[in-house]
Amino acid sequence: MTGPFRVTLLLAGILSATGCVTQDGPTPLEGAQRVVLADGSGLSEDDRARFLPALDALSASVAAGEDDEARRILRRLEAMSPPVEVLELLDAFERILDGRAVVERLETALIAQEVAERPGDYRVLLAITANEPEDVVFAPAGARLVVTYTSVDPVGSEQRAAQHTTIDGVADLRLAPGETSTLPLIEVTAPAPTGMLALDATFRLEFLAGEVRTGGRALPVNEFPAPEVSVVRLAGYLPTGALPPEELVRYVDAGDVRPPALLERAVRIPPELREDALDALEPLVARLPLPELSELVPALRWLSGTSAPGGDPEAWRAWMARRASAGDASTSSAGPGPGSLDLPSTR
């Protein structure tokens, strides 16, 4: 090579994170669907005809997250004796794919532990395991904790709030092969609105793009896992035992539903069973008359984690029907994540 070369692809936004798209820094996108080789180091016409269509296909596969197909294209290109310019670009793509593979093998969990001497205060911890044969350095560019609070009173009125906190100390975390590292993050005090029946606090840890380092290589990562956990605080007068979804369904199916009694059952269903409760309620929602369905709306809001259908029972009937036809994938972003039921009295 006679000088630094620059490569610009439709995938430039991903490639710029690798640090080796160019020898002197990432290059801005100059045109979609094309490759630009400059400084006298361009490909011959024959090499352009041989490699550029496959590079475009490789770029598209990586951008679409079709990693297996991208690796097949990579292997075919490597077998074609490509020039050094193409080899360096292939290395950039492979590092993206290898970074994704390491992240997929990470196991992350968020833990929220109530402080025994301070009810309503939670210690939030990150547990992370790298299932790799060598040490892994976990190095996002930053992290923040997003806590979403939803409280409900005995008649179904809700209050919602969100809290965002920057988290320090998560960069350059060294993980031994197969071992779980637990990192304390922050202490959070949950609110206790006046007259609340229950409070749901959903904690979600979000990471900025960065890298993982293993085997002597730095691998770019645009998207890290975002673990989350939910805890529920109940009013002191409620029973302390968790309820299965079947108990809520039995109460609704028996008729004569009263919102306070219904909600007292709904809030005692553990967060990880709320989707099961919605599944079990769907046939009842489909056939209940509007007056009875109206009584069910506050419980549906709590269990689903969304208020999008508002207070209209027919809107909720339609929402539940769409959910049933589309499956859990259509509502996974609306409901709370896995969690645990927390039972101490409010302060």
Tab-separated table of C-alpha atoms in Angstrom, residues 76-296:
chain	number	residue	atom	x	y	z
A	76	ARG	CA	-16.182	-17.279	0.429
A	77	LEU	CA	-14.426	-13.933	0.061
A	78	GLU	CA	-11.380	-15.117	1.994
A	79	ALA	CA	-11.127	-18.137	-0.313
A	80	MET	CA	-10.949	-15.829	-3.353
A	81	SER	CA	-7.418	-14.543	-2.518
A	82	PRO	CA	-8.536	-10.941	-1.997
A	83	PRO	CA	-6.083	-8.009	-2.030
A	84	VAL	CA	-4.945	-6.460	1.243
A	85	GLU	CA	-7.530	-3.648	1.081
A	86	VAL	CA	-10.355	-6.184	1.035
A	87	LEU	CA	-8.682	-8.385	3.665
A	88	GLU	CA	-8.548	-5.486	6.111
A	89	LEU	CA	-12.186	-4.728	5.493
A	90	LEU	CA	-13.084	-8.389	6.019
A	91	ASP	CA	-11.204	-8.260	9.321
A	92	ALA	CA	-13.339	-5.288	10.389
A	93	PHE	CA	-16.523	-7.184	9.591
A	94	GLU	CA	-15.281	-10.315	11.346
A	95	ARG	CA	-14.501	-8.373	14.488
A	96	ILE	CA	-18.066	-7.051	14.491
A	97	LEU	CA	-19.405	-10.601	14.194
A	98	ASP	CA	-17.026	-11.970	16.833
A	99	GLY	CA	-17.997	-9.162	19.212
A	100	ARG	CA	-21.651	-10.057	18.782
A	101	ALA	CA	-20.878	-13.723	19.415
A	102	VAL	CA	-19.092	-12.967	22.696
A	103	VAL	CA	-21.981	-10.781	23.845
A	104	GLU	CA	-24.497	-13.507	22.991
A	105	ARG	CA	-22.630	-15.842	25.333
A	106	LEU	CA	-22.733	-13.352	28.186
A	107	GLU	CA	-25.259	-14.078	30.915
A	108	THR	CA	-26.453	-10.925	32.648
A	109	ALA	CA	-28.955	-10.453	35.440
A	110	LEU	CA	-30.048	-7.439	37.425
A	111	ILE	CA	-30.713	-7.944	41.133
A	112	ALA	CA	-32.711	-5.644	43.412
A	113	GLN	CA	-32.296	-6.512	47.095
A	114	GLU	CA	-34.305	-4.683	49.742
A	115	VAL	CA	-32.144	-3.258	52.524
A	116	ALA	CA	-33.268	-5.081	55.653
A	117	GLU	CA	-32.926	-2.112	57.985
A	118	ARG	CA	-34.506	0.342	55.508
A	119	PRO	CA	-37.742	-1.014	53.967
A	120	GLY	CA	-38.326	0.509	50.562
A	121	ASP	CA	-34.624	0.984	49.826
A	122	TYR	CA	-33.046	-1.356	47.273
A	123	ARG	CA	-29.470	-2.287	46.504
A	124	VAL	CA	-29.169	-2.858	42.770
A	125	LEU	CA	-26.473	-5.259	41.575
A	126	LEU	CA	-25.342	-6.611	38.209
A	127	ALA	CA	-24.464	-10.295	37.904
A	128	ILE	CA	-22.555	-11.178	34.735
A	129	THR	CA	-20.972	-14.392	33.472
A	130	ALA	CA	-18.759	-14.794	30.398
A	131	ASN	CA	-18.946	-18.283	28.912
A	132	GLU	CA	-15.611	-18.024	27.139
A	133	PRO	CA	-12.386	-20.092	27.345
A	134	GLU	CA	-10.351	-16.977	28.241
A	135	ASP	CA	-10.814	-13.861	30.330
A	136	VAL	CA	-13.185	-11.271	28.887
A	137	VAL	CA	-12.953	-7.555	29.580
A	138	PHE	CA	-16.445	-6.086	29.487
A	139	ALA	CA	-16.023	-2.486	28.340
A	140	PRO	CA	-19.152	-0.503	27.444
A	141	ALA	CA	-18.657	3.227	26.994
A	142	GLY	CA	-21.094	3.933	29.823
A	143	ALA	CA	-24.261	2.761	31.545
A	144	ARG	CA	-27.453	4.135	33.016
A	145	LEU	CA	-30.143	2.689	35.245
A	146	VAL	CA	-33.726	3.394	34.213
A	147	VAL	CA	-36.313	2.801	36.938
A	148	THR	CA	-39.984	2.926	35.981
A	149	TYR	CA	-42.483	3.215	38.824
A	150	THR	CA	-46.167	2.368	38.526
A	151	SER	CA	-48.410	2.697	41.577
A	152	VAL	CA	-52.092	1.849	41.839
A	153	ASP	CA	-54.654	2.662	44.526
A	154	PRO	CA	-57.578	0.429	45.591
A	155	VAL	CA	-59.962	1.887	42.975
A	156	GLY	CA	-57.492	1.499	40.108
A	157	SER	CA	-56.095	5.026	39.735
A	158	GLU	CA	-52.480	4.914	38.572
A	159	GLN	CA	-49.438	7.105	38.904
A	160	ARG	CA	-46.349	6.630	36.723
A	161	ALA	CA	-42.844	8.041	36.970
A	162	ALA	CA	-39.372	7.282	35.618
A	163	GLN	CA	-35.913	7.868	37.036
A	164	HIS	CA	-32.633	7.868	35.030
A	165	THR	CA	-29.267	7.548	36.780
A	166	THR	CA	-25.790	7.335	35.272
A	167	ILE	CA	-23.900	4.335	36.639
A	168	ASP	CA	-20.143	4.439	37.135
A	169	GLY	CA	-17.748	1.536	37.512
A	170	VAL	CA	-19.015	-0.835	34.821
A	171	ALA	CA	-16.231	-0.222	32.273
A	172	ASP	CA	-13.248	-2.557	31.974
A	173	LEU	CA	-14.826	-5.261	34.113
A	174	ARG	CA	-12.620	-8.373	33.868
A	175	LEU	CA	-14.563	-11.634	33.799
A	176	ALA	CA	-12.881	-14.966	34.477
A	177	PRO	CA	-13.951	-17.918	32.292
A	178	GLY	CA	-17.271	-19.326	33.451
A	179	GLU	CA	-17.324	-17.390	36.728
A	180	THR	CA	-20.087	-15.027	37.766
A	181	SER	CA	-19.061	-11.536	38.845
A	182	THR	CA	-21.480	-9.511	40.952
A	183	LEU	CA	-21.047	-5.757	40.859
A	184	PRO	CA	-22.885	-3.408	43.265
A	185	LEU	CA	-24.313	-0.499	41.267
A	186	ILE	CA	-26.450	1.864	43.351
A	187	GLU	CA	-29.040	2.145	46.119
A	188	VAL	CA	-32.516	3.326	45.151
A	189	THR	CA	-35.359	4.505	47.386
A	190	ALA	CA	-38.767	3.581	45.998
A	191	PRO	CA	-41.561	6.132	46.404
A	192	ALA	CA	-44.614	5.386	48.542
A	193	PRO	CA	-47.542	7.447	47.203
A	194	THR	CA	-50.320	8.223	49.658
A	195	GLY	CA	-53.067	5.636	49.570
A	196	MET	CA	-51.242	3.234	47.287
A	197	LEU	CA	-52.308	-0.374	47.087
A	198	ALA	CA	-49.130	-1.523	45.335
A	199	LEU	CA	-46.053	-0.135	43.625
A	200	ASP	CA	-44.226	-1.803	40.745
A	201	ALA	CA	-40.587	-0.761	40.292
A	202	THR	CA	-38.952	-2.031	37.107
A	203	PHE	CA	-35.169	-1.607	36.969
A	204	ARG	CA	-33.426	-1.720	33.573
A	205	LEU	CA	-29.673	-1.338	33.036
A	206	GLU	CA	-28.723	0.093	29.636
A	207	PHE	CA	-25.187	0.179	28.215
A	208	LEU	CA	-23.635	2.460	25.620
A	209	ALA	CA	-21.795	0.912	22.681
A	210	GLY	CA	-18.226	-0.096	23.451
A	211	GLU	CA	-16.178	-3.263	23.151
A	212	VAL	CA	-15.232	-6.583	24.673
A	213	ARG	CA	-11.623	-7.715	24.822
A	214	THR	CA	-10.606	-11.354	24.814
A	215	GLY	CA	-7.850	-13.484	23.342
A	216	GLY	CA	-5.715	-10.420	22.661
A	217	ARG	CA	-8.409	-8.836	20.456
A	218	ALA	CA	-10.626	-5.794	20.969
A	219	LEU	CA	-14.049	-6.503	19.495
A	220	PRO	CA	-16.608	-3.753	18.881
A	221	VAL	CA	-20.075	-4.018	20.390
A	222	ASN	CA	-22.896	-1.748	19.298
A	223	GLU	CA	-25.556	-3.373	21.474
A	224	PHE	CA	-25.060	-4.940	24.885
A	225	PRO	CA	-27.777	-6.874	26.746
A	226	ALA	CA	-30.050	-4.719	28.913
A	227	PRO	CA	-30.979	-6.805	31.976
A	228	GLU	CA	-34.012	-5.820	33.999
A	229	VAL	CA	-35.887	-6.880	37.089
A	230	SER	CA	-39.182	-5.886	38.701
A	231	VAL	CA	-40.109	-5.744	42.375
A	232	VAL	CA	-43.516	-5.051	43.876
A	233	ARG	CA	-44.267	-3.338	47.184
A	234	LEU	CA	-47.660	-4.018	48.710
A	235	ALA	CA	-49.709	-2.009	51.169
A	236	GLY	CA	-49.240	-3.235	54.710
A	237	TYR	CA	-52.813	-4.473	55.080
A	238	LEU	CA	-52.593	-6.910	52.163
A	239	PRO	CA	-51.864	-10.621	52.693
A	240	THR	CA	-48.192	-11.386	52.138
A	241	GLY	CA	-48.544	-14.509	50.008
A	242	ALA	CA	-48.101	-14.465	46.243
A	243	LEU	CA	-51.072	-15.623	44.180
A	244	PRO	CA	-51.081	-17.771	41.019
A	245	PRO	CA	-52.908	-16.451	37.927
A	246	GLU	CA	-55.548	-19.149	38.379
A	247	GLU	CA	-56.849	-17.442	41.521
A	248	LEU	CA	-57.441	-14.189	39.642
A	249	VAL	CA	-59.184	-16.011	36.792
A	250	ARG	CA	-61.366	-17.938	39.267
A	251	TYR	CA	-62.472	-14.701	40.910
A	252	VAL	CA	-63.345	-13.043	37.581
A	253	ASP	CA	-65.127	-16.119	36.248
A	254	ALA	CA	-67.261	-16.359	39.382
A	255	GLY	CA	-68.875	-12.991	38.608
A	256	ASP	CA	-69.762	-10.091	40.935
A	257	VAL	CA	-66.303	-8.556	40.418
A	258	ARG	CA	-65.350	-5.613	42.659
A	259	PRO	CA	-62.345	-3.491	41.598
A	260	PRO	CA	-60.663	-3.345	45.055
A	261	ALA	CA	-60.873	-7.117	45.540
A	262	LEU	CA	-59.834	-7.710	41.938
A	263	LEU	CA	-56.792	-5.446	42.246
A	264	GLU	CA	-55.802	-6.971	45.569
A	265	ARG	CA	-55.482	-10.256	43.711
A	266	ALA	CA	-53.826	-8.826	40.595
A	267	VAL	CA	-51.025	-7.036	42.457
A	268	ARG	CA	-50.104	-10.235	44.323
A	269	ILE	CA	-49.367	-12.113	41.099
A	270	PRO	CA	-45.543	-12.222	40.724
A	271	PRO	CA	-44.201	-10.129	37.814
A	272	GLU	CA	-42.856	-13.179	36.010
A	273	LEU	CA	-46.395	-14.659	35.880
A	274	ARG	CA	-48.232	-11.593	34.557
A	275	GLU	CA	-48.083	-12.736	30.948
A	276	ASP	CA	-49.559	-16.078	32.020
A	277	ALA	CA	-52.352	-14.211	33.803
A	278	LEU	CA	-53.142	-12.213	30.656
A	279	ASP	CA	-53.187	-15.418	28.623
A	280	ALA	CA	-55.657	-16.968	31.057
A	281	LEU	CA	-57.871	-13.875	31.141
A	282	GLU	CA	-58.131	-13.505	27.347
A	283	PRO	CA	-61.137	-15.874	26.852
A	284	LEU	CA	-63.011	-14.063	29.636
A	285	VAL	CA	-62.213	-10.644	28.181
A	286	ALA	CA	-63.514	-11.816	24.812
A	287	ARG	CA	-66.964	-12.687	26.172
A	288	LEU	CA	-67.590	-10.435	29.189
A	289	PRO	CA	-70.349	-7.822	28.828
A	290	LEU	CA	-69.091	-4.237	28.806
A	291	PRO	CA	-70.071	-3.388	32.420
A	292	GLU	CA	-68.159	-6.379	33.787
A	293	LEU	CA	-65.246	-5.766	31.425
A	294	SER	CA	-65.022	-2.169	32.658
A	295	GLU	CA	-64.379	-3.468	36.165
A	296	LEU	CA	-61.492	-5.529	34.806
